[in-house]
Short mmCIF file of C-alpha atoms in Angstrom, two decimals:
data_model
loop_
_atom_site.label_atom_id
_atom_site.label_comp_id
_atom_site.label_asym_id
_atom_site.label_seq_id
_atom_site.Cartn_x
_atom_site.Cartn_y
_atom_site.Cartn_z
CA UNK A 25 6.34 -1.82 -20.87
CA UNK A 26 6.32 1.22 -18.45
CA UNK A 27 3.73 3.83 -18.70
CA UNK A 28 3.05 7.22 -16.40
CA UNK A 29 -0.53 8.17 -16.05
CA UNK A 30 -2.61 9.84 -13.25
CA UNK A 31 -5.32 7.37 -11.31
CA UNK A 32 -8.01 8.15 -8.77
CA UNK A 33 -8.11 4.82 -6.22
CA UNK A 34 -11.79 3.72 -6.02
CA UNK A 35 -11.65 0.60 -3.97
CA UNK A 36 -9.11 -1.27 -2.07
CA UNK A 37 -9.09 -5.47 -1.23
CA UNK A 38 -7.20 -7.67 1.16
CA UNK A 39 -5.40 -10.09 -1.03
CA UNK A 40 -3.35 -11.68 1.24
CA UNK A 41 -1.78 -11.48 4.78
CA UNK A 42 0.44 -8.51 3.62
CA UNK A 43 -0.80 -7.40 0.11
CA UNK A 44 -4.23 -5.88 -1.65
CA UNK A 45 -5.25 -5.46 -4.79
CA UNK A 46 -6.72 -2.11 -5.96
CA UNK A 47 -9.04 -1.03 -8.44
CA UNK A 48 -7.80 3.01 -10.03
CA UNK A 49 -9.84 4.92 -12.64
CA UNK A 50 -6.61 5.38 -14.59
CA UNK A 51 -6.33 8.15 -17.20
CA UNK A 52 -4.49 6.35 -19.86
CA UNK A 53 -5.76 2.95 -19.04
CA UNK A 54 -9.61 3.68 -18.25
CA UNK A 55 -10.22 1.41 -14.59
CA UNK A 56 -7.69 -1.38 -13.94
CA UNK A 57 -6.85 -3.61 -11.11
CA UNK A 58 -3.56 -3.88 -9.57
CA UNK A 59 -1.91 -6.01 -7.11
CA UNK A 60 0.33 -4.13 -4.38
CA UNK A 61 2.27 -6.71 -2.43
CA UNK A 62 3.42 -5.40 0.92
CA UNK A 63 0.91 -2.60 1.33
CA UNK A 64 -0.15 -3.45 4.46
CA UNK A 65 3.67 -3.83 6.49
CA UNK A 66 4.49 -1.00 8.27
CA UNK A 67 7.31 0.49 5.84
CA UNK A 68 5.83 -0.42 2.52
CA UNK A 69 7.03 1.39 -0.43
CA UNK A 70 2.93 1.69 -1.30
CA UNK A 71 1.07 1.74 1.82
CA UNK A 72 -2.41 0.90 2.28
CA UNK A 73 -3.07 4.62 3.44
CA UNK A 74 -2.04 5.87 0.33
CA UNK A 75 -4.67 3.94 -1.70
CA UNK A 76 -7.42 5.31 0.35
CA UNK A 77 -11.13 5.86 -1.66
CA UNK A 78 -10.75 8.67 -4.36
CA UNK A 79 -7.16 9.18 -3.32
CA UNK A 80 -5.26 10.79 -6.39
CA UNK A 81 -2.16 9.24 -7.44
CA UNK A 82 0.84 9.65 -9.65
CA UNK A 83 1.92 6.14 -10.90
CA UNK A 84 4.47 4.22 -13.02
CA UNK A 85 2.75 1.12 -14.45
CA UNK A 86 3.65 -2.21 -15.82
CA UNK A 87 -0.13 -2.32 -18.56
CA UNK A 88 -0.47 -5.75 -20.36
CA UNK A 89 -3.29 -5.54 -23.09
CA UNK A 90 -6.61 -7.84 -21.40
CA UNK A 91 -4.06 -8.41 -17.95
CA UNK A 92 -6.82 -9.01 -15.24
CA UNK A 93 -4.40 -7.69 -12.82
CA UNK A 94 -1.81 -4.98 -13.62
CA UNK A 95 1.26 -4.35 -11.56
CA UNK A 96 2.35 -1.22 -10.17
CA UNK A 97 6.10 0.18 -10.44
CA UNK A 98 5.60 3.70 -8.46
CA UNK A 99 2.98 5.66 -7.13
CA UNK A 100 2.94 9.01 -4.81
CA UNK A 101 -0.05 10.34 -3.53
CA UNK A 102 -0.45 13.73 -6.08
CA UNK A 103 -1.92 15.91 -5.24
CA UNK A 104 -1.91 15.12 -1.28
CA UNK A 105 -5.78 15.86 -0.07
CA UNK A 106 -5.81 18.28 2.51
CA UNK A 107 -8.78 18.10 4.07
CA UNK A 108 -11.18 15.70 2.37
CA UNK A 109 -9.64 12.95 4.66
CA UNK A 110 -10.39 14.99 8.20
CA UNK A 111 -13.13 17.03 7.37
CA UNK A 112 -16.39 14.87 8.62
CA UNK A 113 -18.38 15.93 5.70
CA UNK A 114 -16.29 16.04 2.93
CA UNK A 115 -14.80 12.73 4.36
CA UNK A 116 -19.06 11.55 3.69
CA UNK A 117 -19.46 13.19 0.46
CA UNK A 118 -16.23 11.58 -0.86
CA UNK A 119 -17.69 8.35 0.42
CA UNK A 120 -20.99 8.61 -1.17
CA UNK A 121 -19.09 9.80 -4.53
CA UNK A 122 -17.38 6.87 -4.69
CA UNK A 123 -19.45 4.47 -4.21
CA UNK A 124 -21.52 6.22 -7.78
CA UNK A 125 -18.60 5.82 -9.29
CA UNK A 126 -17.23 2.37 -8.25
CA UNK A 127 -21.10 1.19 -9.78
CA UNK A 128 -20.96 3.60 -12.85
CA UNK A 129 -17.84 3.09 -14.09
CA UNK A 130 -16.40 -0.17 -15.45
CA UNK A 131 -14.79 0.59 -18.71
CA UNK A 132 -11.52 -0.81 -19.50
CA UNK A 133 -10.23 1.78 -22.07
CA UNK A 134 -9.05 5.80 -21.69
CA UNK A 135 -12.19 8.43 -21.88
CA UNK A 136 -9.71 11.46 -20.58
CA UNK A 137 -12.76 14.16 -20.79
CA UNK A 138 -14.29 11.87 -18.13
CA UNK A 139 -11.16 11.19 -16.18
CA UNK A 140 -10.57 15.12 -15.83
CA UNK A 141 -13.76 16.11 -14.72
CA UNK A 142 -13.91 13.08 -11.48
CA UNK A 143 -10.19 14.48 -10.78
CA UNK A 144 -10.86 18.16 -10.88
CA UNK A 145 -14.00 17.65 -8.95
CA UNK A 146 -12.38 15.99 -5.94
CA UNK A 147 -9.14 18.31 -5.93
CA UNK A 148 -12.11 21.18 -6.26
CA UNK A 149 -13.86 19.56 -3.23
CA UNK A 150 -10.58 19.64 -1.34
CA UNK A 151 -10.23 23.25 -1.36
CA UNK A 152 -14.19 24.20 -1.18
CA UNK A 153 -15.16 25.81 2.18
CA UNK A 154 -18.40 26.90 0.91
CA UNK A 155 -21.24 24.93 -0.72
CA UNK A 156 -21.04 21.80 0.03
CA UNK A 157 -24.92 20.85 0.84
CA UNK A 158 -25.46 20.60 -2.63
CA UNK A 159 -22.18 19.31 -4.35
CA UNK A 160 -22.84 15.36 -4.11
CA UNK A 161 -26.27 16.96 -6.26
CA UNK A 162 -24.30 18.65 -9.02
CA UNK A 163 -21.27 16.44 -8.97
CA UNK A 164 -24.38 13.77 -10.47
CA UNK A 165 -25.81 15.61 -12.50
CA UNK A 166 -22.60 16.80 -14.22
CA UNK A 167 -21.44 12.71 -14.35
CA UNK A 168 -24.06 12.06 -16.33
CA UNK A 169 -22.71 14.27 -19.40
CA UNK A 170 -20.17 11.65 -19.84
CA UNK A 171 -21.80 8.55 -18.93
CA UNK A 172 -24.50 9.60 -21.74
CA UNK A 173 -27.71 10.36 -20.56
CA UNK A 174 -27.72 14.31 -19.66
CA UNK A 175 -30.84 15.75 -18.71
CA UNK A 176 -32.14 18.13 -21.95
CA UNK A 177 -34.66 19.54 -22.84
CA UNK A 178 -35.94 23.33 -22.06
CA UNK A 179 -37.37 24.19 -18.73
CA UNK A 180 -40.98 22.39 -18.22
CA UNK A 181 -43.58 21.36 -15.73
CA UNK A 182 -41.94 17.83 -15.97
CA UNK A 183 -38.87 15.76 -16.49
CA UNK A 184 -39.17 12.51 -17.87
CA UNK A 185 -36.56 10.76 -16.29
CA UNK A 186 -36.83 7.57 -19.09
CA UNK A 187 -36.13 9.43 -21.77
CA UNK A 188 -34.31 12.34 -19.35
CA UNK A 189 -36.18 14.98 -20.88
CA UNK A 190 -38.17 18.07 -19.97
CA UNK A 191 -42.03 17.88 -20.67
CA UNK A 192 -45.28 19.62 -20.40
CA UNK A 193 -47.37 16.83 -20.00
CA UNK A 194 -47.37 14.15 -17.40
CA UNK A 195 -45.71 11.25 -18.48
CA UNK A 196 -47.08 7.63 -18.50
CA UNK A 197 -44.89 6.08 -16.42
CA UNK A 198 -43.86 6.35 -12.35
CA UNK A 199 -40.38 7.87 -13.33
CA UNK A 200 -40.79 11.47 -13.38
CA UNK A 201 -40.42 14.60 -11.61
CA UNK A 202 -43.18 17.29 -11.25
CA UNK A 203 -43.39 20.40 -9.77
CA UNK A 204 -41.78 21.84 -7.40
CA UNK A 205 -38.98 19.41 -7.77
CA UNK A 206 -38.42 19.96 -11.57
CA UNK A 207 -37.29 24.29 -10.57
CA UNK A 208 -35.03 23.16 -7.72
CA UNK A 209 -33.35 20.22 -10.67
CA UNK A 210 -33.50 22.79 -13.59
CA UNK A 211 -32.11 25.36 -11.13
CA UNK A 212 -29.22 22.54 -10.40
CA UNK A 213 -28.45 21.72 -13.84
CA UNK A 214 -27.79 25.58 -14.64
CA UNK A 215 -25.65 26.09 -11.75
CA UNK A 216 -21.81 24.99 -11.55
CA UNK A 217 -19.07 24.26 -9.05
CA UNK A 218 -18.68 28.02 -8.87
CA UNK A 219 -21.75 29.03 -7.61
CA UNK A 220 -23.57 26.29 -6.29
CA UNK A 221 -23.74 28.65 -3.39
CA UNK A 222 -26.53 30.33 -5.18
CA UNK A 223 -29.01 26.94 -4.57
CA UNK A 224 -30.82 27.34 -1.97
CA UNK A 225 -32.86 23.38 -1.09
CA UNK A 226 -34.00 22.28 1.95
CA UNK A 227 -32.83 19.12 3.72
CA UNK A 228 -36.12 17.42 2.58
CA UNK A 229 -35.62 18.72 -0.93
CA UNK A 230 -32.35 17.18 -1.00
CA UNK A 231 -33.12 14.36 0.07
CA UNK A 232 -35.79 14.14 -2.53
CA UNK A 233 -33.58 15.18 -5.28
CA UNK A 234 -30.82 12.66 -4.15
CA UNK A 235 -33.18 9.80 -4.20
CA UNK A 236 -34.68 10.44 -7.41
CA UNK A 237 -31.12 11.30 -8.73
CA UNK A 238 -29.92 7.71 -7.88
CA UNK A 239 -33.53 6.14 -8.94
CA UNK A 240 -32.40 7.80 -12.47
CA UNK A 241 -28.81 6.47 -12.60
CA UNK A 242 -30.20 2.90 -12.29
CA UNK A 243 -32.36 3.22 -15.41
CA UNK A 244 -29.91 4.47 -16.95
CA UNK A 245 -26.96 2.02 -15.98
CA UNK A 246 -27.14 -1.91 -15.77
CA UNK A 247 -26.30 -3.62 -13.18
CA UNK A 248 -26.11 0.01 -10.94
CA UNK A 249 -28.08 -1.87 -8.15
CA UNK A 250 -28.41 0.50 -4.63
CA UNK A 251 -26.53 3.18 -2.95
CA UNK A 252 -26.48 3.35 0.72
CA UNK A 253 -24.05 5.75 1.54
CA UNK A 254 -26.31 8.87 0.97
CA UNK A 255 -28.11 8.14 3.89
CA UNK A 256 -25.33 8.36 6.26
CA UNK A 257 -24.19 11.68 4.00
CA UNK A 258 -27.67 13.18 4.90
CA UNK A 259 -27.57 12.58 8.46
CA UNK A 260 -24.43 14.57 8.51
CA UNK A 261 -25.59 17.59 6.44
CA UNK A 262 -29.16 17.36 8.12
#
């Protein structure tokens, strides 16, 4: 069977001398692997270029219930990114995104609410000339609606990031944020794609927040294991 449906191209793997096999965050399909033979001759029909990380696609797709690898009829790059791909700090941010999401997401199945928001985020990120310090920071902090474990909880002294709660008392354990830092996040999760102009951090504070941010996906996510890319993204924006 043929099926259409929209992907977003999280990583790409030499499979042999001239082919690769890619792993998409598909809408209909949830995250699949596909093999692309040819992709890496010089007039492939797919190229290699086009299945660059968080690249969003168009595809026609051969889907076989519990395949390990799925086979790909068409794809066209759709929309084309405009500047993510040249801009040095988009190009970072991208990076660091995907490397979240390549750890964070693994299901096997359609969850279209979470599908929309990764793919209106980058095409948003595209076009954003403003902002940008802090977008990695919300982009997170939004993710975590649909990977279940939102922050909530009115604003409070603390934020118990076990039970990802605001608190008014210290809590027992090592995982927490405390003032100042629990403003700046509180001030983050209010704030949208819109006007995320409006938060004003420091590099330090960023850093902070980052860290912590990525300390709280891993208790929150087996198997998450480290992210490295955020250090190269903070050289650039520092």
């Amino acid at each position: 069977m043929l099926y259409k449906t929209r992907g977003i191209v999280f990583k790409t793997t030499d499979y042999s001398e001239s082919s690769v096999v890619v792993q998409i965050f598909t809408e209909k399909f949830g995250l699949q692997s596909y093999i692309v033979n040819g992709a890496k001759k010089p007039k492939a029909k797919i190229s290699r270029n086009m299945l660059q990380p968080l690249h969003l696609v168009d595809m026609v797709v051969y889907h076989k219930a519990n395949g390990n690898v799925q086979r790909i009829s068409e794809l066209k790059n759709a929309p084309v990114l405009q500047s993510v791909p040249y801009d040095v700090i988009k190009s970072c941010i991208a990076i660091f995104l995907n490397e979240v999401l390549y750890k964070a997401i693994k299901q096997q199945s359609a969850d279209e609410n979470l599908f929309d928001f990764v793919f209106n985020a980058i095409e948003l990120l595209d076009h954003k000339t403003t902002g940008l310090a802090n977008f990695h920071l919300l982009f997170l902090i939004q993710l975590t609606r649909y990977l279940g474990f939102y922050p909530h909880g009115k604003p409070a002294d603390f934020f118990d990031m076990k039970d990802g709660v605001f608190v008014n008392y210290k809590p027992d354990t090592l995982n927490y944020l405390s003032p100042p830092h629990t403003k700046n996040f509180h001030h983050l999760l209010q704030s949208n794609f819109g006007n995320i102009d409006s938060v004003k951090l420091s590099n330090d504070e960023r850093r902070y927040l980052i860290n912590k941010l990525l300390e709280y996906y891993a208790m929150h996510i087996e198997g998450f294991g480290n992210i490295r890319s955020h250090e190269v993204l903070e050289e650039v924006l520092g």
